[in-house]
Short mmCIF file of C-alpha atoms in Angstrom, two decimals:
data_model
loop_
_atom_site.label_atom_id
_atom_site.label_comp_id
_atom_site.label_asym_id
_atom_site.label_seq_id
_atom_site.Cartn_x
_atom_site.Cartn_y
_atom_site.Cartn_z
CA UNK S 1 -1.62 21.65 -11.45
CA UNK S 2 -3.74 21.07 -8.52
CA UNK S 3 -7.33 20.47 -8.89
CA UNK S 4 -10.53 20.68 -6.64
CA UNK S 5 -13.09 17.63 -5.60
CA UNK S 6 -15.70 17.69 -7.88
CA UNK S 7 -18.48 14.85 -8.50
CA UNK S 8 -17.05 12.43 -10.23
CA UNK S 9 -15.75 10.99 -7.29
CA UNK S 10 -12.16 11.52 -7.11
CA UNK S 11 -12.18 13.98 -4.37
CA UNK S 12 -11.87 13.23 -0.60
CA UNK S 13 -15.11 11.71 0.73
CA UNK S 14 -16.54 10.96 -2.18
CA UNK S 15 -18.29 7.96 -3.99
CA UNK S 16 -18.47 6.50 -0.59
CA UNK S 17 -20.43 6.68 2.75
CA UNK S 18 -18.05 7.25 5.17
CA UNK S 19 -20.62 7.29 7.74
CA UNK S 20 -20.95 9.87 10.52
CA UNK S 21 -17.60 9.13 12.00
CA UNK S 22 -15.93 10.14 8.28
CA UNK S 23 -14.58 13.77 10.23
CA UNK S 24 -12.47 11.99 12.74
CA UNK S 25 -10.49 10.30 9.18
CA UNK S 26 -9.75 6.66 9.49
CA UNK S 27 -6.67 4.41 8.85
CA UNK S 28 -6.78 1.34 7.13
CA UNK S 29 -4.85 -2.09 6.61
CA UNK S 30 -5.12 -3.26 2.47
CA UNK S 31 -3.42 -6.73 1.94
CA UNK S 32 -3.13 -8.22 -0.94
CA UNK S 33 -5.64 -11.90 -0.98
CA UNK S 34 -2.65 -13.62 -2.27
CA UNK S 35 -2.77 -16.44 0.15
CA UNK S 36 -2.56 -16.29 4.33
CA UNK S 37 -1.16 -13.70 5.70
CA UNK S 38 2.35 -14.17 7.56
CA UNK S 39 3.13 -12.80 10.54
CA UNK S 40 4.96 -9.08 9.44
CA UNK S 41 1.61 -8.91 7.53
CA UNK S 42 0.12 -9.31 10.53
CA UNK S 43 2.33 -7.08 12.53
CA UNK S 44 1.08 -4.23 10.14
CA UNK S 45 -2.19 -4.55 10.33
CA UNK S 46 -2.50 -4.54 14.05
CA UNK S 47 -0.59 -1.71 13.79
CA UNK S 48 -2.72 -0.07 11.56
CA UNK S 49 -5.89 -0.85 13.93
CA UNK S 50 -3.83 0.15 17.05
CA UNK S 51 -3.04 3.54 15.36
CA UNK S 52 -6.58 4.30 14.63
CA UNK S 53 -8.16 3.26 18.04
CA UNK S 54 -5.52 5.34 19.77
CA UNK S 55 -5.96 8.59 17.63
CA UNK S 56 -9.90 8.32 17.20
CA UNK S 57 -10.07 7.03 13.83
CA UNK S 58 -12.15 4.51 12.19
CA UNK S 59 -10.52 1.19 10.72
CA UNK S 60 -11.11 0.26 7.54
CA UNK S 61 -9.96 -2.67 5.36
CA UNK S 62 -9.50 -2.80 1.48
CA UNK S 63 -9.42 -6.28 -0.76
CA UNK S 64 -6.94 -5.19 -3.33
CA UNK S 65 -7.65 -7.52 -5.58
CA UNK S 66 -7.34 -6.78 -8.85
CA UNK S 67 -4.19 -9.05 -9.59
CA UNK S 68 -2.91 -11.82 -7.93
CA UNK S 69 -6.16 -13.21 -6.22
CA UNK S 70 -6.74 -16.90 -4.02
CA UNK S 71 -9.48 -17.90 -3.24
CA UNK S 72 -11.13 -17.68 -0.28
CA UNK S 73 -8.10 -15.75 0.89
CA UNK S 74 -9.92 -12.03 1.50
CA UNK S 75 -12.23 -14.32 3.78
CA UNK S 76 -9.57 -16.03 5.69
CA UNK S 77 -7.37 -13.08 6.40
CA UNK S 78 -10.26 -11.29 8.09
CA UNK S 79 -11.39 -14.23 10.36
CA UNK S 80 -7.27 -14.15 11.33
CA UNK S 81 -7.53 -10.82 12.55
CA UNK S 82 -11.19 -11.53 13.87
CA UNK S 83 -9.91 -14.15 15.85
CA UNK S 84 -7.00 -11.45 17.35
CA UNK S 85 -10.03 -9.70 18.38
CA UNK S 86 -9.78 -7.39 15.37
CA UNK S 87 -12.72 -6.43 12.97
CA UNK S 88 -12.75 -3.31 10.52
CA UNK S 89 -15.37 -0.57 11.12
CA UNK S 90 -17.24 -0.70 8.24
CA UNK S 91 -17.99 -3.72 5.19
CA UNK S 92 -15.01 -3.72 3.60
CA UNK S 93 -13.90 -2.19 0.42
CA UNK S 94 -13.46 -4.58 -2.99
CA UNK S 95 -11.37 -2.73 -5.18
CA UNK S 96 -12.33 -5.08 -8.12
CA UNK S 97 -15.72 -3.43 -7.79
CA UNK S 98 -14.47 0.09 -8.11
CA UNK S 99 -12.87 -0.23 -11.96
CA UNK S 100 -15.35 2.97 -12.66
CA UNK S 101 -13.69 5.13 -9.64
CA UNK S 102 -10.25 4.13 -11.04
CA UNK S 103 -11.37 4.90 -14.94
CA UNK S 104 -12.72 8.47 -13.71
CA UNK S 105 -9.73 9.19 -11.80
CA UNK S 106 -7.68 8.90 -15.09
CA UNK S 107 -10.52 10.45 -17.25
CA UNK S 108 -9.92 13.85 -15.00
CA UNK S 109 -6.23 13.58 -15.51
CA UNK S 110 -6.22 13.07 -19.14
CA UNK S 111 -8.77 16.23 -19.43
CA UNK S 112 -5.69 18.34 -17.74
CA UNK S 113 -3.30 16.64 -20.34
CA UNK S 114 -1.28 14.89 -17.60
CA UNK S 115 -1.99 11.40 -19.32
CA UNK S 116 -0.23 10.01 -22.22
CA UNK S 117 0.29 6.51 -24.04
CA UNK S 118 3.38 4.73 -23.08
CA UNK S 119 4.65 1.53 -25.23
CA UNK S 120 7.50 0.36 -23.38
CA UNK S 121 8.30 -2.49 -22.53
CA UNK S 122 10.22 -3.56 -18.78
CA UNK S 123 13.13 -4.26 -21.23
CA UNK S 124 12.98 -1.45 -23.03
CA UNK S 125 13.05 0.73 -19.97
CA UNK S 126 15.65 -1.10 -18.32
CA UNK S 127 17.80 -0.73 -21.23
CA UNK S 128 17.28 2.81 -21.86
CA UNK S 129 19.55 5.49 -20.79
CA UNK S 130 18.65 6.86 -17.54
CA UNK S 131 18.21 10.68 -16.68
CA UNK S 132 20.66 12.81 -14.74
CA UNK S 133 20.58 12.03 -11.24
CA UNK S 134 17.12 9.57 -11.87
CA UNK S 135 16.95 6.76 -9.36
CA UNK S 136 17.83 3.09 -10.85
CA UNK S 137 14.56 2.23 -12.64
CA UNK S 138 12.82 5.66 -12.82
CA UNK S 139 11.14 6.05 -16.37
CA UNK S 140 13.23 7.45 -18.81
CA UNK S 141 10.52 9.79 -20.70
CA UNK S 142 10.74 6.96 -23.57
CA UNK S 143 7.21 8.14 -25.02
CA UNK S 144 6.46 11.11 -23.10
CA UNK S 145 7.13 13.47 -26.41
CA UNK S 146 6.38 11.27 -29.51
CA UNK S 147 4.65 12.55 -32.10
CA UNK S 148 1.41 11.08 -33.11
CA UNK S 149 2.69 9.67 -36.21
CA UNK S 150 5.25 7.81 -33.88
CA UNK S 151 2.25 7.02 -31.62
CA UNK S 152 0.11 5.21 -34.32
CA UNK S 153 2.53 3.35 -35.64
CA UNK S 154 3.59 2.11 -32.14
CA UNK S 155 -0.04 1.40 -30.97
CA UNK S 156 -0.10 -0.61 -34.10
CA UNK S 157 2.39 -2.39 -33.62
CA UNK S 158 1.37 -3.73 -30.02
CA UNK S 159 -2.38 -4.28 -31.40
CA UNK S 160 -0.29 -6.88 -33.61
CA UNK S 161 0.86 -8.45 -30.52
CA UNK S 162 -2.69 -8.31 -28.80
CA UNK S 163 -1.13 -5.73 -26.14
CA UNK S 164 -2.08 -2.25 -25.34
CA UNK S 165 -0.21 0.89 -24.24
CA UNK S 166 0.48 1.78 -20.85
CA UNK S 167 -0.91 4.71 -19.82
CA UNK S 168 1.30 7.03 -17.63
CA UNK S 169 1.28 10.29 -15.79
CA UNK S 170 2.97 13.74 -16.83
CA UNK S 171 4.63 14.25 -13.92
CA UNK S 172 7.44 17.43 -13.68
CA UNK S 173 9.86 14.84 -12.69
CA UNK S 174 11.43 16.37 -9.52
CA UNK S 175 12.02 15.40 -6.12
CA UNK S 176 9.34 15.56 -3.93
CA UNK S 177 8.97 14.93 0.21
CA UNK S 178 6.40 13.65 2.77
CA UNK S 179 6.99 13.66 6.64
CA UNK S 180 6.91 9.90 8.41
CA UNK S 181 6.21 10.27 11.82
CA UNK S 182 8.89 7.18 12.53
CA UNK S 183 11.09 8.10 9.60
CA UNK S 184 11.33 11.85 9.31
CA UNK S 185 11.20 13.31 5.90
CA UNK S 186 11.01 10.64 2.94
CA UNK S 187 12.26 12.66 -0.72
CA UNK S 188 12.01 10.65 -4.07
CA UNK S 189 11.83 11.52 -7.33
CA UNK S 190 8.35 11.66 -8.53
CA UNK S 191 8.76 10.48 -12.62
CA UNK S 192 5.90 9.46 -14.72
CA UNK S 193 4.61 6.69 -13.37
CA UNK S 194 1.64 4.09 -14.50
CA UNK S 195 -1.90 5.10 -14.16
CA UNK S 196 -2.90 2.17 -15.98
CA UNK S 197 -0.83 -0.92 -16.81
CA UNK S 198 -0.53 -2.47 -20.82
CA UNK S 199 -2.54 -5.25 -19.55
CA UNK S 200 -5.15 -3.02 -18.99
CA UNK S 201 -4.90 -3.91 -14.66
CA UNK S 202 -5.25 -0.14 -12.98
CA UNK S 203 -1.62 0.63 -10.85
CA UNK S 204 -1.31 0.10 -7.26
CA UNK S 205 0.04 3.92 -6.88
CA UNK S 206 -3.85 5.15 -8.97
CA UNK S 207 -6.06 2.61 -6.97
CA UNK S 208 -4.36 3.44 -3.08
CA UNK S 209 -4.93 7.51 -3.45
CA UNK S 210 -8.10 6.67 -4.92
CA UNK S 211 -9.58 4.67 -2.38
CA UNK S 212 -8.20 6.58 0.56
CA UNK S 213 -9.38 9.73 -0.57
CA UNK S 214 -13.03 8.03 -0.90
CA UNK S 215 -12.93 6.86 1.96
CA UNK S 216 -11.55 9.32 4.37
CA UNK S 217 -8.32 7.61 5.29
CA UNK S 218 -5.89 10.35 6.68
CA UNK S 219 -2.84 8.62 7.75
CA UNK S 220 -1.11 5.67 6.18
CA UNK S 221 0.37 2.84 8.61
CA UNK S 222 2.38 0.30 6.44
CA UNK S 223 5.80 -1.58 5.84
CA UNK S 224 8.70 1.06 5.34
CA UNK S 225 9.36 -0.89 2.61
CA UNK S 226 6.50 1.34 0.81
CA UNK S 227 8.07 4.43 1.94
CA UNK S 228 9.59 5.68 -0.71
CA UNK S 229 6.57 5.47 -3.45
CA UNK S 230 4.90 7.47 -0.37
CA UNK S 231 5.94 11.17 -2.43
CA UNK S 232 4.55 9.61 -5.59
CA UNK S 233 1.32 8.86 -3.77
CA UNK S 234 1.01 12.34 -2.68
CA UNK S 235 1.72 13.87 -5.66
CA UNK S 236 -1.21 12.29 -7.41
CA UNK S 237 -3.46 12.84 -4.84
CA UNK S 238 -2.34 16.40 -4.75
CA UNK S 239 -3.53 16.49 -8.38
CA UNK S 240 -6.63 14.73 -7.83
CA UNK S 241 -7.88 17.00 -5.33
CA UNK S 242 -7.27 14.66 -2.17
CA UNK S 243 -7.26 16.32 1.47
CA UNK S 244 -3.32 15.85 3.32
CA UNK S 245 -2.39 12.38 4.20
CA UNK S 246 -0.37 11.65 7.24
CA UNK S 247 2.42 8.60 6.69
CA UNK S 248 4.22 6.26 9.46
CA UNK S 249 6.09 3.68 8.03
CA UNK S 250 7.02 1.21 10.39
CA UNK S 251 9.59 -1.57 10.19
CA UNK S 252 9.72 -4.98 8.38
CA UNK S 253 9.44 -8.37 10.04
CA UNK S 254 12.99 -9.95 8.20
CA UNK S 255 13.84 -13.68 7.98
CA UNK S 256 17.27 -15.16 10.15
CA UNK S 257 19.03 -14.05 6.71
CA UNK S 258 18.11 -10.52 7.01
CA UNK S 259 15.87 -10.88 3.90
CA UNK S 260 11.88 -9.71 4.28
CA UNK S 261 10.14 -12.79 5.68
CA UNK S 262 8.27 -14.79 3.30
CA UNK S 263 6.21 -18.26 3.46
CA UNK S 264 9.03 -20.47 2.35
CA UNK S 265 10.78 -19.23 5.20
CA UNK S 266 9.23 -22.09 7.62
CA UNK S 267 5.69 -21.77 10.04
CA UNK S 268 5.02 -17.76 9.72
CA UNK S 269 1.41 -17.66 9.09
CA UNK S 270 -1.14 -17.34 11.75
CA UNK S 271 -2.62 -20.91 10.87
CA UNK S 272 0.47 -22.41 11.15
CA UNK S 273 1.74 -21.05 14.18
CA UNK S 274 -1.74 -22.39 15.40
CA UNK S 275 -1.22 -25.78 14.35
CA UNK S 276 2.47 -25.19 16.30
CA UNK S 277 0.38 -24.70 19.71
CA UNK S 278 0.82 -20.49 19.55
CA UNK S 279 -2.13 -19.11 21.15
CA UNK S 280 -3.76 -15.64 20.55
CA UNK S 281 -1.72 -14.37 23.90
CA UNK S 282 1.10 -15.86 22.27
CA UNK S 283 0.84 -13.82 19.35
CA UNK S 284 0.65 -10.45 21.45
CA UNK S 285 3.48 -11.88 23.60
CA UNK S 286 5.23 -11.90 19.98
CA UNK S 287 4.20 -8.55 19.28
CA UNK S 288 5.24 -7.30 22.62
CA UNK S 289 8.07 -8.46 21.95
CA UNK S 290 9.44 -7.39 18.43
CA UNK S 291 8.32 -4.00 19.30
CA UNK S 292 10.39 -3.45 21.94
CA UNK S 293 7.85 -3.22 24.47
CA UNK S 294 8.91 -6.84 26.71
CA UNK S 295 10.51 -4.26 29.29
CA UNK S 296 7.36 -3.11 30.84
CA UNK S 297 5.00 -4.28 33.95
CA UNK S 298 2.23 -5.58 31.23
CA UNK S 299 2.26 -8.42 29.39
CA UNK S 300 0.05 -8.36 26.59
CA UNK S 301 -2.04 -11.13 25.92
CA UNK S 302 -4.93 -9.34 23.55
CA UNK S 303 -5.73 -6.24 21.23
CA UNK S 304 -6.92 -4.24 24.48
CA UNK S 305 -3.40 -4.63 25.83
CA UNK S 306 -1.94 -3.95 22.46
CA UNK S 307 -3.73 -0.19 22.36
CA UNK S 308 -3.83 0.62 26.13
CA UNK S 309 -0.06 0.27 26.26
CA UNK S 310 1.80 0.27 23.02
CA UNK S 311 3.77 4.13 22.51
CA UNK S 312 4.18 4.70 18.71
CA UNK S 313 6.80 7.59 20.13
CA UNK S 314 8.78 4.64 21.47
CA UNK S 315 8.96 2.52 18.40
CA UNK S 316 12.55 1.51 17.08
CA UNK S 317 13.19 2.60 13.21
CA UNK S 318 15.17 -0.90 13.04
CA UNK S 319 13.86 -3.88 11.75
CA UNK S 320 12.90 -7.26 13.65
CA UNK S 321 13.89 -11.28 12.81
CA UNK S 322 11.69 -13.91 13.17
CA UNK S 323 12.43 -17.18 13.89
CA UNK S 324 9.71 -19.55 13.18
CA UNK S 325 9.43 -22.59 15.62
CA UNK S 326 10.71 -25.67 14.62
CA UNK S 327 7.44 -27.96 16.02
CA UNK S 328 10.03 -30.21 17.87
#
């Protein structure tokens, strides 16, 4: 099933004013206001901005905050990228202020009978036998055909416990592909995944088509780490009536180990790199650098430099270590 735009918000454009630059699309960066931001974080998001100056987009930033949340973190992260001469294009958007949008979104689904309960637990789904050829920790289609005898007596059971169902899409369970302009063509299996979780906390793959369709984003820039929930992402937006989205995934930032970096992994955020001596040309030098772009005439030393002269056609697939300085 594929279904139209209609006014409740779902569709692309809507239940936001994109303002009169919404036909040229935008790109956006959406972290997480966990804590600071480290420096792959960072990598990403001037990415993202790069991307959009260089193909006439807008920029936009999202607070996706509706579950792990510090304080004063949304703030800090976008006086980081202020200070690297970065500042989104319009007020950004506060997903904990959207629960309605989200609600709606699943409302529409439900109405087409793609929604159902789901009472599993993380164990139970880990334990259960796996479908032919599923990927390691697809859902197994647990509750997707209980009766609704089985259903009450299973939502009873959790009201006992003071937990709720999941609530899951109805998905046809095939393999499914999106082109990457760095990666090529990404296929995963699309299975039935959460719309809303059984604490009641909307999922990240409901909220991100959501929001993009609303406001106008057209092309995803983000760790290639997401890359494979990309043909999930499309699939529900396909449903909900979203315009095409265009993906480029681009490589992780790793730690000397070859893990993805992480703060215990030494000085990696922007404020402590600061405290280290780094400057903001120091930064760019950085960025330069891990992007493969230290062979040319220019050094980079600011966001200007960053757009006039980095070629996403260039970029390298492969991720990049960083070492964090030592402050000796």
């Amino acid at each position: 099933m594929t279904a139209g735009p209609t006014a409740d918000g779902v569709g692309r454009g809507a239940g936001r004013d994109t303002g009169p630059g919404a036909a040229n699309g935008a790109g956006r960066f959406a972290p997480s206001p966990s804590g600071d931001l480290h420096i792959g974080n960072i990598r990403s998001g001037l990415l993202a901005f790069v991307r959009a100056r260089q193909t006439g987009r807008r920029f936009l930033w999202r607070i996706e905050d509706l579950d792990r949340v510090k304080p004063g973190a949304a703030e800090s992260q976008l006086a980081v990228f202020a200070e690297l001469g970065v500042t989104p294009d319009e007020e950004p958007l506060v997903q904990s202020s959207r629960l309605h949008r989200y609600a709606a979104a699943i409302d529409r689904l439900d109405k087409a009978g793609l929604v159902y309960e789901c009472y599993c637990s993380r164990k139970d789904i880990a334990q259960a036998p796996s479908a032919p050829h599923a990927p390691p920790g697809a859902y197994p289609g647990t509750c997707r055909h209980l009766g609704e005898g089985d259903r009450e007596a299973r939502r009873a059971e959790l009201a006992e416990q003071g937990r709720q169902p999941a609530l899951r899409l109805r998905t046809d369970n095939a393999a499914h592909s999106i082109h990457d302009e760095l990666l090529g063509e990404v296929t995963a299996t699309v299975d039935d995944l959460v719309l809303r979780r059984g604490d009641g906390v909307f999922a990240y793959n409901l909220t991100v088509v959501v929001d993009d369709s609303a406001s106008g984003v057209d092309e995803v820039l983000r760790g290639d780490d997401l890359a494979s929930s990309a043909p999930r992402q499309a699939y529900l937006a396909g449903l909900l009536g979203a315009g095409p989205m265009g993906w480029l995934h681009v490589p992780l930032v790793l730690n000397s180990d070859g893990r993805r970096l992480a703060k215990r992994d030494g000085a990696v955020t922007y404020q402590q790199l600061c405290a280290l001596g780094w400057t903001v040309a120091d930064v760019f030098a950085w960025m330069q650098q891990s992007l493969g772009f230290d062979d040319a005439d220019e050094n980079w030393t600011g966001i200007d430099d960053m757009v006039a002269h980095l070629d996403f056609g260039r970029l390298d697939a492969q991720p990049t270590v960083f070492v964090p300085p030592s402050g000796d």
